[in-house]
Tab-separated table of N, CA, C and O in Angstrom:
chain	number	residue	atom	x	y	z
H	1	MET	N	84.484	1.923	179.033
H	1	MET	CA	83.692	1.455	178.688
H	1	MET	C	83.565	1.712	177.367
H	1	MET	O	82.659	2.583	177.381
H	2	ALA	N	84.140	1.125	175.782
H	2	ALA	CA	82.556	1.698	174.738
H	2	ALA	C	81.729	0.842	174.797
H	2	ALA	O	80.961	0.060	175.349
H	3	GLU	N	80.784	1.806	174.308
H	3	GLU	CA	79.697	1.750	174.459
H	3	GLU	C	79.348	0.518	172.903
H	3	GLU	O	79.688	1.828	171.414
H	4	THR	N	78.580	-0.112	172.942
H	4	THR	CA	78.514	-0.845	171.282
H	4	THR	C	76.833	-0.815	170.668
H	4	THR	O	76.473	-0.731	171.507
H	5	ALA	N	77.155	-0.528	169.763
H	5	ALA	CA	76.160	0.197	168.294
H	5	ALA	C	74.544	-1.268	168.397
H	5	ALA	O	75.657	-2.060	168.506
H	6	PRO	N	73.316	-1.001	168.827
H	6	PRO	CA	72.715	-1.812	168.555
H	6	PRO	C	72.516	-2.658	167.727
H	6	PRO	O	72.799	-1.820	166.192
H	7	THR	N	72.486	-3.927	166.765
H	7	THR	CA	72.293	-4.148	165.560
H	7	THR	C	70.709	-4.333	164.664
H	7	THR	O	70.450	-4.672	165.531
H	8	PRO	N	71.588	-3.600	164.050
H	8	PRO	CA	70.183	-3.742	162.748
H	8	PRO	C	69.455	-4.632	161.948
H	8	PRO	O	69.919	-5.567	162.453
H	9	ASP	N	68.428	-3.996	162.267
H	9	ASP	CA	67.306	-4.997	162.246
H	9	ASP	C	67.246	-5.712	160.817
H	9	ASP	O	67.166	-5.367	159.282
H	10	PRO	N	68.264	-7.622	161.055
H	10	PRO	CA	68.199	-8.198	159.301
H	10	PRO	C	66.972	-7.414	158.418
H	10	PRO	O	66.881	-7.686	157.700
H	11	ASP	N	65.261	-7.553	158.443
H	11	ASP	CA	64.528	-7.067	158.090
H	11	ASP	C	64.350	-5.482	157.658
H	11	ASP	O	64.434	-5.746	155.923
H	12	LEU	N	64.626	-5.034	158.083
H	12	LEU	CA	65.175	-3.539	157.356
H	12	LEU	C	66.384	-3.628	157.253
H	12	LEU	O	66.527	-2.760	155.638
H	13	VAL	N	67.588	-4.010	157.130
H	13	VAL	CA	68.837	-3.791	155.923
H	13	VAL	C	67.949	-5.078	154.821
H	13	VAL	O	69.011	-4.935	154.015
H	14	SER	N	67.753	-6.620	155.402
H	14	SER	CA	67.604	-7.273	153.936
H	14	SER	C	66.226	-5.655	152.095
H	14	SER	O	66.230	-5.562	152.017
H	15	ALA	N	65.746	-5.534	153.307
H	15	ALA	CA	64.572	-4.326	152.491
H	15	ALA	C	65.504	-3.038	152.081
H	15	ALA	O	65.852	-3.319	150.801
H	16	LEU	N	66.567	-2.506	152.806
H	16	LEU	CA	67.077	-1.397	152.463
H	16	LEU	C	68.256	-1.937	150.281
H	16	LEU	O	68.281	-1.455	150.636
H	17	ARG	N	68.878	-3.799	151.294
H	17	ARG	CA	69.305	-3.556	149.861
H	17	ARG	C	68.078	-4.592	149.371
H	17	ARG	O	69.208	-3.697	147.599
H	18	ALA	N	67.794	-4.559	149.431
H	18	ALA	CA	66.169	-4.633	147.563
H	18	ALA	C	66.092	-3.747	146.496
H	18	ALA	O	66.281	-3.858	145.928
H	19	LEU	N	66.137	-1.855	147.630
H	19	LEU	CA	65.542	-1.159	147.671
H	19	LEU	C	66.640	-0.642	146.901
H	19	LEU	O	66.476	0.584	146.663
H	20	SER	N	68.396	-0.857	146.922
H	20	SER	CA	68.992	-0.156	146.987
H	20	SER	C	69.302	0.079	145.679
H	20	SER	O	70.059	0.738	144.491
H	21	ASN	N	69.126	-1.026	144.572
H	21	ASN	CA	68.642	-1.588	143.353
H	21	ASN	C	68.011	-0.715	141.867
H	21	ASN	O	66.482	-0.645	142.538
H	22	PRO	N	67.776	0.378	142.071
H	22	PRO	CA	66.760	1.562	140.978
H	22	PRO	C	65.881	0.371	140.243
H	22	PRO	O	65.362	1.229	140.104
H	23	VAL	N	66.479	-0.381	139.542
H	23	VAL	CA	65.271	-1.125	138.900
H	23	VAL	C	64.602	-2.015	140.228
H	23	VAL	O	63.177	-2.098	139.648
H	24	ARG	N	64.433	-2.063	140.811
H	24	ARG	CA	63.906	-2.768	142.405
H	24	ARG	C	63.264	-1.704	142.489
H	24	ARG	O	61.946	-2.109	142.492
H	25	LEU	N	63.649	-1.052	142.521
H	25	LEU	CA	62.490	-0.246	143.319
H	25	LEU	C	61.735	-0.029	142.282
H	25	LEU	O	60.697	0.767	142.621
H	26	GLN	N	61.989	0.881	141.416
H	26	GLN	CA	61.471	1.092	140.098
H	26	GLN	C	60.240	0.779	139.979
H	26	GLN	O	58.971	0.123	139.737
H	27	LEU	N	60.241	-0.987	139.363
H	27	LEU	CA	59.413	-1.539	139.605
H	27	LEU	C	58.478	-1.936	141.158
H	27	LEU	O	57.326	-2.200	141.162
H	28	LEU	N	58.959	-2.147	142.177
H	28	LEU	CA	58.030	-2.179	143.418
H	28	LEU	C	56.676	-0.290	143.069
H	28	LEU	O	56.239	-0.912	143.641
H	29	GLN	N	57.841	1.053	142.911
H	29	GLN	CA	56.795	2.027	142.043
H	29	GLN	C	55.836	2.011	141.203
H	29	GLN	O	54.435	1.604	141.593
H	30	TRP	N	56.312	1.171	140.080
H	30	TRP	CA	54.467	0.130	139.638
H	30	TRP	C	53.685	-0.174	139.705
H	30	TRP	O	52.656	0.086	139.674
H	31	LEU	N	54.639	-1.173	140.338
H	31	LEU	CA	53.420	-1.530	141.413
H	31	LEU	C	52.264	-1.116	142.104
H	31	LEU	O	51.554	-2.011	142.641
H	32	ARG	N	52.895	-0.548	142.638
H	32	ARG	CA	52.163	1.036	143.999
H	32	ARG	C	50.288	1.186	143.032
H	32	ARG	O	50.107	1.165	142.916
H	33	GLU	N	50.985	1.635	141.459
H	33	GLU	CA	49.219	1.970	140.819
H	33	GLU	C	49.772	1.203	140.014
H	33	GLU	O	50.554	1.479	138.272
H	34	PRO	N	49.021	-0.633	139.143
H	34	PRO	CA	50.231	-1.573	138.245
H	34	PRO	C	48.491	-1.099	136.825
H	34	PRO	O	49.036	-0.740	135.811
H	35	GLU	N	47.731	-0.040	137.425
H	35	GLU	CA	45.708	-0.219	136.838
H	35	GLU	C	46.802	1.622	135.333
H	35	GLU	O	46.824	1.021	134.520
H	36	ARG	N	47.746	1.919	136.214
H	36	ARG	CA	48.680	2.966	135.158
H	36	ARG	C	50.109	2.551	134.873
H	36	ARG	O	50.212	3.132	133.277
H	37	HIS	N	50.329	1.883	134.670
H	37	HIS	CA	52.017	1.091	134.336
H	37	HIS	C	51.990	0.062	133.262
H	37	HIS	O	52.598	-0.721	133.314
H	38	PHE	N	50.789	-1.138	133.224
H	38	PHE	CA	50.319	-2.773	133.167
H	38	PHE	C	49.289	-2.365	132.435
H	38	PHE	O	47.989	-1.967	132.952
H	39	PRO	N	49.167	-3.700	130.664
H	39	PRO	CA	48.483	-3.086	130.600
H	39	PRO	C	47.400	-4.049	130.881
H	39	PRO	O	47.585	-5.179	131.346
H	40	MET	N	45.595	-3.259	131.530
H	40	MET	CA	45.218	-4.086	132.490
H	40	MET	C	43.668	-5.044	130.782
H	40	MET	O	43.951	-6.678	131.591
H	41	ASP	N	43.860	-4.817	130.079
H	41	ASP	CA	43.181	-5.444	128.943
H	41	ASP	C	43.949	-7.076	128.720
H	41	ASP	O	43.241	-7.702	128.202
H	42	GLN	N	45.572	-6.522	128.823
H	42	GLN	CA	45.932	-8.118	128.836
H	42	GLN	C	45.774	-8.955	130.031
H	42	GLN	O	47.075	-9.850	130.176
H	43	ALA	N	45.545	-8.862	130.975
H	43	ALA	CA	46.023	-9.171	132.442
H	43	ALA	C	44.756	-10.678	132.200
H	43	ALA	O	43.714	-10.746	132.388
H	44	ILE	N	45.520	-11.866	133.155
H	44	ILE	CA	44.870	-13.147	133.492
H	44	ILE	C	43.719	-13.469	134.715
H	44	ILE	O	43.205	-13.867	134.567
H	45	ALA	N	44.547	-12.014	135.624
H	45	ALA	CA	43.903	-11.850	136.862
H	45	ALA	C	43.683	-10.806	136.693
H	45	ALA	O	44.638	-9.780	136.895
H	46	ASP	N	42.809	-10.396	138.005
H	46	ASP	CA	42.573	-8.968	138.330
H	46	ASP	C	44.045	-8.588	139.084
H	46	ASP	O	44.110	-8.960	140.674
H	47	PRO	N	44.296	-7.549	138.544
H	47	PRO	CA	45.883	-7.169	138.889
H	47	PRO	C	45.229	-5.990	141.336
H	47	PRO	O	46.561	-6.570	141.331
H	48	ALA	N	44.545	-5.977	141.035
H	48	ALA	CA	44.362	-5.735	142.039
H	48	ALA	C	44.230	-6.857	143.121
H	48	ALA	O	44.708	-6.427	144.986
H	49	GLU	N	44.184	-8.140	143.073
H	49	GLU	CA	43.814	-9.330	144.142
H	49	GLU	C	44.947	-9.990	144.385
H	49	GLU	O	45.333	-10.492	145.056
H	50	VAL	N	44.951	-10.402	142.484
H	50	VAL	CA	46.503	-11.156	142.752
H	50	VAL	C	48.044	-10.555	142.058
H	50	VAL	O	48.596	-10.465	142.885
H	51	GLY	N	47.467	-9.302	141.501
H	51	GLY	CA	48.865	-8.476	141.286
H	51	GLY	C	49.208	-8.549	140.115
H	51	GLY	O	48.337	-8.941	139.230
H	52	VAL	N	50.343	-8.104	139.168
H	52	VAL	CA	50.255	-7.919	137.412
H	52	VAL	C	51.898	-9.664	137.040
H	52	VAL	O	52.519	-9.922	137.983
H	53	CYS	N	51.357	-10.281	136.005
H	53	CYS	CA	51.936	-11.113	135.921
H	53	CYS	C	53.965	-10.484	135.819
H	53	CYS	O	54.056	-9.764	134.864
H	54	VAL	N	54.488	-11.877	136.237
H	54	VAL	CA	55.871	-11.780	135.231
H	54	VAL	C	56.629	-10.967	134.317
H	54	VAL	O	56.914	-10.062	133.751
H	55	SER	N	55.306	-11.533	133.249
H	55	SER	CA	56.118	-11.320	131.458
H	55	SER	C	55.097	-9.353	131.452
H	55	SER	O	56.157	-9.539	130.578
H	56	HIS	N	54.507	-9.547	132.332
H	56	HIS	CA	54.118	-8.097	131.833
H	56	HIS	C	55.246	-7.155	132.744
H	56	HIS	O	55.031	-5.660	131.938
H	57	ILE	N	55.480	-6.966	133.544
H	57	ILE	CA	56.479	-6.815	134.752
H	57	ILE	C	57.938	-6.708	133.446
H	57	ILE	O	58.529	-6.454	133.018
H	58	GLN	N	57.811	-7.470	132.761
H	58	GLN	CA	59.315	-7.816	131.990
H	58	GLN	C	59.549	-6.778	130.647
H	58	GLN	O	60.489	-6.688	130.222
H	59	ALA	N	58.093	-7.116	130.156
H	59	ALA	CA	58.227	-6.322	129.056
H	59	ALA	C	57.959	-5.220	129.346
H	59	ALA	O	59.180	-4.384	128.331
H	60	ARG	N	57.287	-3.965	130.659
H	60	ARG	CA	57.627	-3.048	130.522
H	60	ARG	C	58.798	-2.767	131.484
H	60	ARG	O	58.955	-1.423	130.440
H	61	ALA	N	59.686	-3.591	131.859
H	61	ALA	CA	61.115	-2.763	131.709
H	61	ALA	C	62.238	-3.581	131.100
H	61	ALA	O	62.941	-2.616	130.980
H	62	GLY	N	62.075	-3.784	129.898
H	62	GLY	CA	62.745	-4.398	128.746
H	62	GLY	C	63.825	-4.846	129.478
H	62	GLY	O	64.537	-4.538	129.079
H	63	LEU	N	63.283	-5.801	130.012
H	63	LEU	CA	64.556	-7.012	130.872
H	63	LEU	C	64.799	-8.430	130.578
H	63	LEU	O	63.505	-8.663	130.178
H	64	ALA	N	65.283	-9.024	130.188
H	64	ALA	CA	65.494	-10.310	130.905
H	64	ALA	C	63.919	-10.889	131.241
H	64	ALA	O	64.407	-10.974	132.694
H	65	GLN	N	64.059	-11.855	131.430
H	65	GLN	CA	62.387	-12.595	131.854
H	65	GLN	C	64.175	-12.911	133.458
H	65	GLN	O	63.229	-12.744	134.576
H	66	SER	N	64.613	-13.800	132.809
H	66	SER	CA	65.206	-13.921	134.053
H	66	SER	C	66.016	-13.142	134.970
H	66	SER	O	66.049	-13.799	136.475
H	67	THR	N	66.035	-11.706	134.856
H	67	THR	CA	66.066	-10.979	135.067
H	67	THR	C	65.097	-10.248	136.250
H	67	THR	O	65.131	-9.412	137.441
H	68	VAL	N	64.145	-10.018	135.562
H	68	VAL	CA	63.328	-9.321	136.916
H	68	VAL	C	62.249	-11.326	137.238
H	68	VAL	O	62.126	-9.882	138.676
H	69	SER	N	62.031	-11.772	137.159
H	69	SER	CA	62.404	-13.110	138.507
H	69	SER	C	63.442	-12.621	139.952
H	69	SER	O	63.050	-12.391	140.660
H	70	ALA	N	65.148	-12.679	138.807
H	70	ALA	CA	66.009	-12.838	140.250
H	70	ALA	C	65.356	-11.036	141.148
H	70	ALA	O	65.451	-11.418	142.238
H	71	TYR	N	64.965	-9.908	139.932
H	71	TYR	CA	64.782	-8.701	140.627
H	71	TYR	C	63.700	-8.929	142.038
H	71	TYR	O	63.556	-8.998	142.962
H	72	MET	N	62.596	-9.585	141.335
H	72	MET	CA	60.990	-10.313	142.085
H	72	MET	C	61.446	-10.512	143.048
H	72	MET	O	60.773	-10.495	144.044
H	73	ALA	N	62.282	-12.064	142.760
H	73	ALA	CA	62.317	-13.299	144.323
H	73	ALA	C	62.933	-11.533	145.451
H	73	ALA	O	62.986	-12.330	146.625
H	74	GLU	N	64.232	-11.248	145.085
H	74	GLU	CA	64.918	-10.187	145.735
H	74	GLU	C	63.995	-9.840	146.673
H	74	GLU	O	63.704	-9.256	148.290
H	75	LEU	N	62.825	-8.563	146.240
H	75	LEU	CA	62.086	-8.129	147.011
H	75	LEU	C	60.965	-8.723	147.404
H	75	LEU	O	60.508	-8.271	148.847
H	76	GLN	N	60.922	-10.182	147.684
H	76	GLN	CA	60.162	-10.752	147.995
H	76	GLN	C	60.360	-11.705	149.161
H	76	GLN	O	59.602	-11.051	150.599
H	77	ARG	N	62.270	-12.111	149.040
H	77	ARG	CA	63.258	-12.274	150.118
H	77	ARG	C	62.712	-11.329	151.251
H	77	ARG	O	63.068	-11.351	152.592
H	78	ALA	N	62.765	-9.821	151.265
H	78	ALA	CA	62.501	-9.198	151.711
H	78	ALA	C	60.654	-8.316	152.397
H	78	ALA	O	61.472	-7.564	153.475
H	79	GLY	N	60.620	-9.769	151.660
H	79	GLY	CA	58.099	-9.277	152.367
H	79	GLY	C	58.419	-7.653	151.357
H	79	GLY	O	57.075	-7.183	152.702
H	80	LEU	N	59.002	-7.127	150.484
H	80	LEU	CA	58.196	-6.142	149.750
H	80	LEU	C	56.655	-6.186	148.509
H	80	LEU	O	56.249	-5.800	148.792
H	81	VAL	N	57.454	-6.978	148.326
H	81	VAL	CA	56.340	-8.112	146.938
H	81	VAL	C	55.991	-10.002	147.987
H	81	VAL	O	56.767	-10.407	148.465
H	82	ARG	N	54.908	-10.165	148.045
H	82	ARG	CA	54.112	-11.329	147.609
H	82	ARG	C	53.779	-11.978	146.657
H	82	ARG	O	53.671	-10.790	144.525
H	83	ALA	N	53.758	-13.755	146.146
H	83	ALA	CA	54.176	-14.135	145.036
H	83	ALA	C	52.890	-14.482	144.410
H	83	ALA	O	52.164	-15.505	145.933
H	84	THR	N	51.915	-14.993	143.707
H	84	THR	CA	50.828	-16.158	143.353
H	84	THR	C	51.084	-16.368	142.271
H	84	THR	O	51.404	-16.084	141.500
H	85	ARG	N	50.992	-17.590	142.300
H	85	ARG	CA	50.475	-18.299	140.653
H	85	ARG	C	48.981	-18.287	140.438
H	85	ARG	O	47.871	-19.180	141.749
H	86	VAL	N	49.256	-18.112	138.818
H	86	VAL	CA	47.896	-18.303	138.340
H	86	VAL	C	48.391	-19.238	137.334
H	86	VAL	O	48.459	-18.663	136.291
H	87	GLY	N	48.443	-20.376	137.302
H	87	GLY	CA	48.515	-21.226	136.025
H	87	GLY	C	50.022	-22.236	135.885
H	87	GLY	O	50.426	-21.439	137.104
H	88	LYS	N	50.222	-21.231	134.994
H	88	LYS	CA	52.190	-21.288	135.270
H	88	LYS	C	52.565	-20.200	134.822
H	88	LYS	O	53.436	-19.825	135.462
H	89	TRP	N	51.909	-18.420	135.171
H	89	TRP	CA	52.064	-17.174	134.938
H	89	TRP	C	52.108	-17.087	136.904
H	89	TRP	O	51.602	-17.667	138.086
H	90	THR	N	53.581	-16.193	137.240
H	90	THR	CA	54.147	-15.899	138.443
H	90	THR	C	53.424	-14.092	138.369
H	90	THR	O	53.364	-14.082	137.821
H	91	HIS	N	52.371	-13.841	140.001
H	91	HIS	CA	52.346	-12.701	140.105
H	91	HIS	C	51.812	-12.118	140.571
H	91	HIS	O	52.808	-12.380	141.962
H	92	TYR	N	52.501	-10.531	140.959
H	92	TYR	CA	53.398	-10.131	141.794
H	92	TYR	C	52.612	-8.553	142.006
H	92	TYR	O	52.029	-7.865	141.618
H	93	LYS	N	52.553	-7.957	143.841
H	93	LYS	CA	51.782	-7.715	143.962
H	93	LYS	C	52.475	-6.928	145.372
H	93	LYS	O	52.395	-7.472	146.050
H	94	ARG	N	52.227	-5.680	145.850
H	94	ARG	CA	53.279	-5.126	146.604
H	94	ARG	C	52.044	-5.935	147.980
H	94	ARG	O	50.661	-6.195	147.706
H	95	ASP	N	53.310	-5.860	149.624
H	95	ASP	CA	52.756	-6.167	150.689
H	95	ASP	C	52.502	-4.838	151.375
H	95	ASP	O	53.643	-4.575	151.638
H	96	GLU	N	51.148	-4.065	151.443
H	96	GLU	CA	51.002	-2.836	151.452
H	96	GLU	C	51.516	-2.844	153.446
H	96	GLU	O	51.953	-1.904	154.415
H	97	GLN	N	50.859	-3.940	154.086
H	97	GLN	CA	51.589	-3.574	155.267
H	97	GLN	C	52.910	-4.186	155.592
H	97	GLN	O	53.072	-3.488	156.559
H	98	ARG	N	53.506	-4.433	154.922
H	98	ARG	CA	55.269	-4.645	155.929
H	98	ARG	C	55.420	-3.378	155.138
H	98	ARG	O	56.705	-3.264	155.982
H	99	ILE	N	55.210	-2.770	154.092
H	99	ILE	CA	55.808	-1.547	153.416
H	99	ILE	C	55.679	-0.674	154.587
H	99	ILE	O	56.793	-0.408	155.210
H	100	ALA	N	54.691	-0.396	155.184
H	100	ALA	CA	54.015	0.385	156.432
H	100	ALA	C	55.035	-0.215	157.426
H	100	ALA	O	55.804	0.863	158.334
H	101	GLN	N	55.374	-1.591	157.835
H	101	GLN	CA	56.099	-2.539	159.541
H	101	GLN	C	58.188	-1.287	158.574
H	101	GLN	O	58.516	-1.253	159.450
H	102	PHE	N	58.199	-1.696	157.520
H	102	PHE	CA	59.610	-1.449	157.107
H	102	PHE	C	59.952	0.433	156.741
H	102	PHE	O	60.541	1.025	158.030
H	103	VAL	N	58.397	0.699	156.712
H	103	VAL	CA	58.447	2.952	156.863
H	103	VAL	C	58.780	3.329	157.914
H	103	VAL	O	59.829	3.735	158.559
H	104	ALA	N	58.103	2.542	158.779
H	104	ALA	CA	57.919	2.698	160.520
H	104	ALA	C	59.284	2.397	161.509
H	104	ALA	O	59.467	2.812	162.167
H	105	ALA	N	59.628	1.061	161.000
H	105	ALA	CA	60.909	0.145	161.125
H	105	ALA	C	62.335	2.250	161.345
H	105	ALA	O	63.238	2.075	161.999
H	106	LEU	N	61.908	2.065	159.956
H	106	LEU	CA	62.694	2.558	159.121
H	106	LEU	C	63.117	4.699	159.708
H	106	LEU	O	63.831	4.994	160.317
H	107	GLY	N	62.020	4.767	160.186
H	107	GLY	CA	61.637	5.987	161.226
H	107	GLY	C	62.269	5.844	162.321
H	107	GLY	O	62.725	7.096	162.931
H	108	LYS	N	62.370	4.841	162.982
H	108	LYS	CA	62.368	4.602	164.456
H	108	LYS	C	63.910	4.019	164.444
H	108	LYS	O	64.853	4.479	165.655
H	109	THR	N	64.457	3.947	163.607
H	109	THR	CA	66.463	3.208	163.232
H	109	THR	C	67.607	4.747	162.741
H	109	THR	O	68.631	4.602	163.816
H	110	LEU	N	66.741	5.644	161.924
H	110	LEU	CA	67.368	6.332	161.767
H	110	LEU	C	66.788	7.716	161.940
H	110	LEU	O	66.632	8.869	162.953
């Protein structure tokens, strides 16, 4: 009788799918050190507390706002970033706890 492989964790698959796009991976890397990659003097909220405004991410990436929003939404669905509204602006911050869980799960899976 053939042994069936265990079904991959859907959260792990979602994170891997989100990271399979090189631009999304770059965005997540930039958010690791926001003070290095984004203009702190133009921030309307504390990037360490709330995250980076999507308009600053869009300016750094040089992509359309709708494209950046779609990329960030994919990273959020995968649990890699958290979104916070400040007025009419959405700010994104890495979810370090979830990223650590993802890395640990990946280590156990592979």
